[in-house]
Tab-separated table of C-alpha atoms and ligand atoms in Angstrom:
chain	number	residue	atom	x	y	z
A	1	MET	CA	-3.321	9.450	-20.483
A	2	SER	CA	-3.482	13.352	-19.891
A	3	LEU	CA	-3.544	15.080	-16.221
A	4	SER	CA	-7.103	15.342	-14.762
A	5	ASP	CA	-8.431	19.065	-14.812
A	6	ASP	CA	-11.282	20.989	-13.046
A	7	ASP	CA	-13.917	18.865	-15.053
A	8	ASP	CA	-12.795	15.707	-14.286
A	9	PHE	CA	-12.786	16.606	-10.607
A	10	GLU	CA	-16.459	17.583	-10.572
A	11	LYS	CA	-17.030	14.502	-12.456
A	12	ALA	CA	-15.252	12.587	-9.551
A	13	LEU	CA	-17.515	14.323	-7.140
A	14	ALA	CA	-20.692	13.879	-8.562
A	15	ARG	CA	-20.021	9.973	-8.886
A	16	LEU	CA	-18.988	9.743	-5.257
A	17	ALA	CA	-22.019	11.510	-4.362
A	18	GLY	CA	-24.017	9.217	-6.266
A	19	GLY	CA	-22.618	5.938	-4.853
A	20	ASP	CA	-20.353	5.098	-7.325
A	21	VAL	CA	-16.184	4.371	-7.066
A	22	VAL	CA	-13.456	6.781	-8.506
A	23	ALA	CA	-9.877	5.860	-9.034
A	24	ILE	CA	-7.906	8.409	-7.043
A	25	PRO	CA	-4.102	9.317	-7.203
A	26	THR	CA	-2.063	9.357	-3.980
A	27	GLU	CA	1.847	9.749	-2.901
A	28	THR	CA	1.809	5.890	-2.109
A	29	VAL	CA	-0.394	4.215	-5.299
A	30	TYR	CA	-3.410	4.995	-6.876
A	31	GLY	CA	-6.665	4.348	-4.927
A	32	LEU	CA	-9.924	2.693	-5.468
A	33	ALA	CA	-12.249	5.245	-3.417
A	34	ALA	CA	-15.825	4.993	-2.009
A	35	SER	CA	-17.448	7.685	0.049
A	36	ILE	CA	-17.556	5.822	3.613
A	37	ALA	CA	-21.261	7.163	3.551
A	38	SER	CA	-22.482	4.652	0.686
A	39	ASP	CA	-22.586	0.993	1.551
A	40	ALA	CA	-23.270	0.596	-2.443
A	41	ALA	CA	-19.788	2.055	-3.073
A	42	VAL	CA	-17.866	0.097	-0.807
A	43	ARG	CA	-19.370	-2.968	-1.949
A	44	LYS	CA	-18.479	-1.868	-5.329
A	45	VAL	CA	-14.871	-1.690	-4.312
A	46	PHE	CA	-14.614	-5.059	-3.049
A	47	ALA	CA	-16.797	-6.338	-6.446
A	48	LEU	CA	-14.472	-4.816	-8.714
A	49	LYS	CA	-11.391	-5.587	-7.151
A	50	LYS	CA	-12.401	-9.594	-6.150
A	51	ARG	CA	-11.251	-8.575	-2.668
A	52	PRO	CA	-12.351	-10.896	0.043
A	53	PHE	CA	-14.265	-9.004	2.632
A	54	PHE	CA	-12.002	-10.130	5.335
A	55	ASP	CA	-9.270	-7.764	4.381
A	56	PRO	CA	-10.253	-4.276	5.443
A	57	LEU	CA	-9.948	-0.721	3.689
A	58	ILE	CA	-7.985	2.298	4.444
A	59	VAL	CA	-10.162	5.447	5.498
A	60	HIS	CA	-8.632	8.221	3.614
A	61	VAL	CA	-9.131	11.811	5.256
A	62	ALA	CA	-7.925	15.355	4.626
A	63	GLY	CA	-7.164	16.707	8.387
A	64	PHE	CA	-7.773	16.162	11.645
A	65	ASN	CA	-11.334	16.430	11.973
A	66	GLN	CA	-12.383	14.094	9.607
A	67	ALA	CA	-9.986	11.564	11.119
A	68	ARG	CA	-11.748	12.133	14.538
A	69	GLY	CA	-15.152	11.713	13.024
A	70	VAL	CA	-14.130	8.339	12.359
A	71	ALA	CA	-11.730	7.109	15.451
A	72	ALA	CA	-13.538	6.270	18.724
A	73	GLU	CA	-10.268	7.475	20.503
A	74	TRP	CA	-7.846	9.894	19.817
A	75	PRO	CA	-4.872	9.000	21.968
A	76	PRO	CA	-1.874	11.669	22.413
A	77	LEU	CA	0.388	9.351	20.708
A	78	ALA	CA	-1.824	9.059	17.569
A	79	ASP	CA	-2.082	13.116	17.535
A	80	TYR	CA	1.370	13.618	17.752
A	81	LEU	CA	2.369	10.852	15.054
A	82	ALA	CA	-0.342	12.453	12.536
A	83	ARG	CA	1.076	16.026	13.190
A	84	VAL	CA	4.214	14.817	12.142
A	85	PHE	CA	3.754	12.432	9.233
A	86	TRP	CA	0.372	13.832	7.608
A	87	PRO	CA	-0.283	14.143	4.908
A	88	GLY	CA	2.020	11.134	4.048
A	89	PRO	CA	2.437	7.637	3.973
A	90	LEU	CA	1.476	6.490	7.492
A	91	THR	CA	-1.746	4.862	8.510
A	92	LEU	CA	-3.001	4.620	11.714
A	93	VAL	CA	-5.190	1.916	13.467
A	94	LEU	CA	-7.449	3.181	16.125
A	95	PRO	CA	-10.643	2.119	17.867
A	96	LYS	CA	-13.692	2.756	15.246
A	97	ARG	CA	-16.549	4.583	15.878
A	98	ASN	CA	-20.001	2.844	15.668
A	99	GLU	CA	-21.283	4.508	12.752
A	100	VAL	CA	-18.197	3.379	10.368
A	101	ASN	CA	-19.592	0.627	7.991
A	102	PRO	CA	-18.156	-2.754	9.524
A	103	LEU	CA	-17.634	-3.393	5.713
A	104	ILE	CA	-15.045	-1.400	5.559
A	105	THR	CA	-13.211	-2.681	8.939
A	106	SER	CA	-14.300	-6.399	8.004
A	107	GLY	CA	-16.048	-6.358	11.212
A	108	LEU	CA	-13.065	-5.410	13.300
A	109	PRO	CA	-13.335	-3.088	15.960
A	110	THR	CA	-10.646	-0.867	14.940
A	111	VAL	CA	-10.366	1.228	11.668
A	112	ALA	CA	-7.201	2.238	9.492
A	113	ILE	CA	-6.875	5.837	8.929
A	114	ARG	CA	-4.613	7.835	6.875
A	115	HIS	CA	-4.220	11.330	5.319
A	116	PRO	CA	-2.413	11.249	1.877
A	117	ARG	CA	-0.335	13.636	0.342
A	118	HIS	CA	-1.736	14.458	-3.203
A	119	GLU	CA	-2.882	17.803	-3.574
A	120	LEU	CA	-5.783	16.826	-5.906
A	121	THR	CA	-7.018	14.079	-3.657
A	122	GLU	CA	-7.028	15.893	-0.755
A	123	ARG	CA	-9.238	18.544	-2.289
A	124	LEU	CA	-11.240	15.727	-3.282
A	125	ILE	CA	-11.781	14.399	0.427
A	126	ALA	CA	-12.184	17.820	1.711
A	127	ALA	CA	-15.327	18.253	-0.804
A	128	ALA	CA	-16.590	14.330	-0.920
A	129	GLY	CA	-15.717	13.262	3.050
A	130	PRO	CA	-13.557	10.536	3.736
A	131	LEU	CA	-13.204	7.841	1.317
A	132	ALA	CA	-12.280	4.291	1.778
A	133	ALA	CA	-9.777	2.849	-0.484
A	134	PRO	CA	-7.717	-0.069	-1.215
A	135	SER	CA	-4.915	0.092	-3.829
A	136	ALA	CA	-6.720	0.344	-7.524
A	137	ASN	CA	-5.698	-3.303	-8.641
A	138	ARG	CA	-7.267	-6.376	-8.926
A	139	PHE	CA	-7.255	-8.609	-5.564
A	140	GLY	CA	-3.557	-9.972	-4.921
A	141	HIS	CA	-1.860	-8.270	-7.979
A	142	THR	CA	0.877	-5.801	-8.528
A	143	SER	CA	-0.156	-2.320	-7.074
A	144	PRO	CA	-0.473	0.631	-9.612
A	145	SER	CA	1.718	3.529	-9.483
A	146	ARG	CA	0.639	5.219	-12.647
A	147	ALA	CA	-3.075	5.986	-14.152
A	148	GLU	CA	-2.423	3.772	-16.980
A	149	HIS	CA	-1.491	0.926	-14.391
A	150	VAL	CA	-5.004	1.158	-13.295
A	151	ALA	CA	-6.866	1.617	-16.573
A	152	ALA	CA	-4.962	-1.674	-17.249
A	153	GLU	CA	-6.173	-3.470	-13.984
A	154	PHE	CA	-10.008	-2.562	-14.972
A	155	PRO	CA	-10.753	-2.247	-18.575
A	156	GLY	CA	-13.807	-1.833	-19.781
A	157	ASP	CA	-15.595	-1.163	-16.265
A	158	GLY	CA	-16.219	2.550	-16.946
A	159	LEU	CA	-14.084	3.481	-14.142
A	160	LEU	CA	-13.454	7.007	-13.640
A	161	ILE	CA	-9.675	7.624	-13.109
A	162	LEU	CA	-8.483	10.855	-11.928
A	163	ASP	CA	-4.561	11.038	-13.561
A	164	GLY	CA	-2.556	12.755	-10.820
A	165	GLY	CA	0.807	11.919	-12.375
A	166	PRO	CA	3.024	9.075	-11.408
A	167	CYS	CA	2.924	8.290	-7.412
A	168	GLU	CA	5.751	10.062	-5.517
A	169	VAL	CA	6.582	7.395	-3.230
A	170	GLY	CA	5.334	4.283	-5.477
A	171	LEU	CA	5.098	2.134	-2.366
A	172	GLU	CA	1.757	1.369	0.084
A	173	SER	CA	1.893	3.573	3.567
A	174	THR	CA	3.504	1.929	6.711
A	175	VAL	CA	0.489	0.726	8.700
A	176	LEU	CA	0.619	1.224	12.508
A	177	GLY	CA	-1.394	-0.265	15.437
A	178	ILE	CA	-1.773	2.372	18.235
A	179	GLU	CA	-2.363	1.304	21.837
A	180	ALA	CA	-2.539	4.235	24.501
A	181	GLY	CA	-0.864	2.742	27.740
A	182	ALA	CA	-3.430	3.049	30.640
A	183	ASP	CA	-1.864	4.422	34.016
A	184	GLY	CA	1.743	5.094	33.165
A	185	ALA	CA	2.567	1.874	30.882
A	186	ALA	CA	3.875	2.884	27.892
A	187	ASP	CA	2.067	3.168	24.645
A	188	LYS	CA	2.583	0.322	22.370
A	189	ILE	CA	3.036	0.915	18.452
A	190	ARG	CA	2.745	-2.425	16.326
A	191	VAL	CA	3.974	-1.934	12.816
A	192	LEU	CA	1.227	-4.171	11.074
A	193	ARG	CA	3.118	-3.576	7.661
A	194	PRO	CA	6.238	-1.786	6.731
A	195	GLY	CA	5.720	0.853	4.093
A	196	GLY	CA	6.467	4.689	2.824
A	197	THR	CA	7.279	5.707	6.319
A	198	THR	CA	10.732	4.425	7.199
A	199	GLU	CA	11.312	2.942	10.751
A	200	ALA	CA	14.193	5.559	11.272
A	201	ASP	CA	11.786	8.564	10.573
A	202	LEU	CA	9.761	6.740	12.969
A	203	HIS	CA	12.277	6.314	15.504
A	204	GLU	CA	13.589	9.447	14.759
A	205	SER	CA	10.254	11.226	15.647
A	206	LEU	CA	9.711	9.631	18.752
A	207	ARG	CA	12.436	10.573	20.229
A	208	LYS	CA	10.952	13.903	20.727
A	209	TRP	CA	7.769	12.059	22.212
A	210	SER	CA	7.827	12.495	25.989
A	211	ARG	CA	6.406	9.305	27.046
A	212	ALA	CA	7.667	5.623	27.037
A	213	VAL	CA	6.697	3.870	23.694
A	214	SER	CA	7.215	0.350	22.929
A	215	ILE	CA	7.651	-0.561	19.132
A	216	GLU	CA	6.624	-4.173	18.019
A	217	LYS	CA	7.237	-5.296	14.433
A	218	GLY	CA	5.293	-8.204	12.507
A	219	THR	CA	1.536	-9.357	12.541
A	220	GLU	CA	1.796	-12.377	14.630
A	221	GLY	CA	-1.601	-12.829	16.683
A	222	ILE	CA	-2.727	-9.388	15.359
A	223	GLN	CA	-5.892	-8.534	14.712
A	224	GLY	CA	-5.652	-7.394	11.257
A	225	PRO	CA	-6.108	-10.439	8.855
A	226	GLY	CA	-4.728	-8.375	5.937
A	227	GLN	CA	-1.141	-9.203	5.736
A	228	LEU	CA	-1.387	-12.126	3.136
A	229	LYS	CA	1.585	-13.894	2.241
A	230	HIS	CA	0.957	-13.885	-1.340
A	231	HIS	CA	0.084	-10.248	-2.665
A	232	TYR	CA	1.337	-7.605	-5.187
A	233	MET	CA	1.828	-10.650	-7.705
A	234	PRO	CA	2.625	-9.788	-11.381
A	235	ASP	CA	0.772	-11.843	-14.161
A	236	ILE	CA	4.053	-14.020	-14.651
A	237	PRO	CA	5.763	-15.858	-11.876
A	238	LEU	CA	8.432	-13.722	-10.000
A	239	ILE	CA	11.657	-15.211	-8.385
A	240	LEU	CA	13.855	-14.188	-5.850
A	241	VAL	CA	17.213	-15.750	-6.803
A	242	GLY	CA	20.736	-15.052	-4.483
A	243	GLU	CA	22.840	-12.084	-4.868
A	244	ASN	CA	25.935	-13.831	-6.587
A	245	GLY	CA	26.412	-15.016	-9.792
A	246	ASP	CA	24.404	-14.755	-13.292
A	247	PRO	CA	20.836	-14.598	-11.986
A	248	VAL	CA	19.653	-16.306	-15.161
A	249	SER	CA	22.407	-19.300	-15.339
A	250	PRO	CA	21.714	-22.241	-16.893
A	251	ASP	CA	21.525	-24.127	-13.367
A	252	ARG	CA	19.291	-21.345	-11.966
A	253	LEU	CA	16.929	-21.990	-15.005
A	254	ARG	CA	16.718	-25.610	-14.457
A	255	ARG	CA	15.848	-25.197	-10.608
A	256	ILE	CA	13.295	-22.693	-11.627
A	257	GLY	CA	12.064	-25.201	-13.864
A	258	ARG	CA	11.834	-27.807	-11.376
A	259	GLU	CA	9.494	-25.345	-9.634
A	260	LEU	CA	7.502	-24.166	-11.904
A	261	GLY	CA	6.812	-27.458	-14.037
A	262	ALA	CA	8.877	-25.964	-16.982
A	263	GLU	CA	12.122	-24.158	-17.519
A	264	PRO	CA	11.370	-20.379	-18.247
A	265	LYS	CA	12.585	-19.597	-21.923
A	266	ARG	CA	12.461	-15.751	-21.638
A	267	ALA	CA	13.380	-15.083	-17.771
A	268	ALA	CA	13.908	-11.154	-17.451
A	269	GLU	CA	15.780	-9.757	-14.708
A	270	LEU	CA	14.029	-6.913	-12.606
A	271	VAL	CA	16.801	-4.380	-11.849
A	272	LEU	CA	16.246	-2.131	-8.914
A	273	ASP	CA	17.787	1.501	-8.782
A	274	GLU	CA	20.629	1.449	-6.221
A	275	ASP	CA	18.896	4.737	-4.605
A	276	PRO	CA	16.008	3.148	-2.249
A	277	ALA	CA	13.534	6.242	-3.065
A	278	ILE	CA	13.995	5.375	-6.732
A	279	ALA	CA	13.774	1.954	-6.237
A	280	ALA	CA	10.509	2.245	-4.629
A	281	ARG	CA	9.111	4.849	-6.917
A	282	GLU	CA	9.941	2.639	-10.020
A	283	LEU	CA	9.178	-0.731	-8.528
A	284	TYR	CA	5.556	-1.594	-9.587
A	285	ASP	CA	6.175	0.094	-12.959
A	286	ARG	CA	9.072	-2.275	-13.865
A	287	MET	CA	7.413	-4.986	-12.455
A	288	ARG	CA	4.518	-4.156	-14.403
A	289	ARG	CA	6.560	-3.998	-17.869
A	290	LEU	CA	8.454	-6.783	-17.623
A	291	ALA	CA	5.341	-8.879	-17.146
A	292	GLY	CA	3.912	-7.382	-20.282
A	293	SER	CA	7.366	-7.713	-21.800
A	294	GLY	CA	6.687	-11.371	-23.691
A	295	ALA	CA	9.159	-12.850	-20.712
A	296	ASP	CA	7.669	-15.885	-18.976
A	297	ALA	CA	9.702	-15.381	-15.646
A	298	ILE	CA	10.680	-11.999	-13.548
A	299	VAL	CA	14.069	-13.016	-11.162
A	300	VAL	CA	15.024	-10.450	-8.707
A	301	ARG	CA	18.401	-10.509	-7.067
A	302	LYS	CA	18.139	-10.663	-3.238
A	303	VAL	CA	20.800	-8.051	-2.427
A	304	ALA	CA	21.991	-8.720	1.617
A	305	SER	CA	23.044	-5.302	2.209
A	306	ARG	CA	19.774	-3.616	1.088
A	307	GLY	CA	18.093	-3.217	4.391
A	308	GLY	CA	16.572	-0.149	6.349
A	309	GLY	CA	14.839	2.751	4.935
A	310	PHE	CA	13.017	2.165	2.011
A	311	TRP	CA	14.426	-1.099	1.514
A	312	ASP	CA	12.534	-2.732	4.286
A	313	ALA	CA	9.199	-1.956	2.383
A	314	ILE	CA	10.540	-2.841	-0.770
A	315	ASN	CA	11.800	-6.346	0.386
A	316	ASP	CA	8.299	-7.045	2.032
A	317	ARG	CA	6.678	-6.406	-1.291
A	318	LEU	CA	9.112	-8.840	-3.431
A	319	ALA	CA	9.012	-11.453	-0.822
A	320	ARG	CA	4.936	-11.091	-1.317
A	321	ALA	CA	5.009	-10.710	-5.128
A	322	ALA	CA	7.279	-13.610	-5.409
A	323	SER	CA	6.353	-17.347	-6.230
A	324	PHE	CA	9.616	-18.845	-4.360
A	325	GLU	CA	12.644	-18.057	-3.804
A	326	ILE	CA	16.235	-20.125	-4.713
A	327	PRO	CA	19.698	-19.632	-3.248
B	401	AMP	P1	-4.351	-1.719	0.619
B	401	AMP	O1	-5.387	-0.819	1.206
B	401	AMP	O2	-4.591	-2.533	-0.076
B	401	AMP	O3	-2.663	-1.017	0.826
B	401	AMP	O4	-4.388	-2.847	2.520
B	401	AMP	C1	-4.835	-1.947	3.586
B	401	AMP	C2	-4.043	-3.058	4.706
B	401	AMP	O5	-4.281	-2.166	6.033
B	401	AMP	C3	-5.000	-4.046	4.625
B	401	AMP	O6	-4.254	-5.102	4.238
B	401	AMP	C4	-4.539	-4.481	6.548
B	401	AMP	O7	-3.570	-5.098	6.517
B	401	AMP	C5	-4.498	-2.929	6.861
B	401	AMP	N1	-5.549	-2.705	7.545
B	401	AMP	C6	-6.525	-2.048	7.474
B	401	AMP	N2	-7.527	-2.032	8.397
B	401	AMP	C7	-7.185	-2.629	9.597
B	401	AMP	C8	-7.162	-2.687	10.803
B	401	AMP	N3	-8.431	-2.273	11.296
B	401	AMP	N4	-6.571	-3.213	11.619
B	401	AMP	C9	-5.287	-3.613	11.212
B	401	AMP	N5	-4.736	-3.645	9.799
B	401	AMP	C10	-5.923	-3.245	9.001
B	402	MG	MG1	-3.103	-3.109	-2.003
């Protein structure tokens, strides 16, 4: 595929205005976008992806005005984080305005908002208005970090794909629930999904924030139903294995075979770059290449020393992409 030009941009705008969906590049992964003003287009996003309606979409905006047009409240902490991290891989979950289509938020009282960092898409959103967009892949499948991944996900659907090159970050955004503390109580941040904005960056930014903040991890008991255990899965089983020894030793293959019902004949190892930023950028492309390589299983070594920074999100995605784990 070749990078999109002004013609493609105009076509995309026309399709969005006409209630159709368009695939868009962002710095995280490619998105399947619908104007939030078009009920038909939002429905088409769910239908194309075969995404269940209980999994809410992120609304993509270009700037604060559009963000405040969908959020019913814009607490100082949200304002501060948006100023630090937007445009970029940080999604803020805030109370929604009544006008926001409940299909987008799965009926929740909150809406997830972010300003993506990609020149072409920022221009598109500025012209078309806010776009509701999940990742441009079939539900539960590996996310797309290149335009050709999107084309492979939706063959024959007549989908217009804006090609903005390979995604710069390659992992989904970090999703934060924001609750403003009333009457001097600490503001609360809940990390609903680790992603392209690291916890270290978040902590660093909050050192310059004047009010007390508590940060809670995990999604236990949270209102967001989107944190599914199995997600991002390639077409062949992916298995996490212990870090020592041969990842595809006969003993390990036997164990894997017991779980799968048949021993893999060609297990391929997914090797990640030592540099977490590169590992993140290449993760989904490598998963897809191995899934299409003729191998019948993918094994990934779980390296204990890989934590913090982008590794948190990479490990989260691998755990969800995996069918199971063996020592
Ligand atoms: P995706 O667009 O596929 O990367 O997924 C977006 C994720 O954002 C969902 O899986 C949800 O977990 C999260 N999300 C979106 N809207 C909300 C919301 N209103 N409350 C909590 N989480 C949300
Ligand atoms: Mg997704």
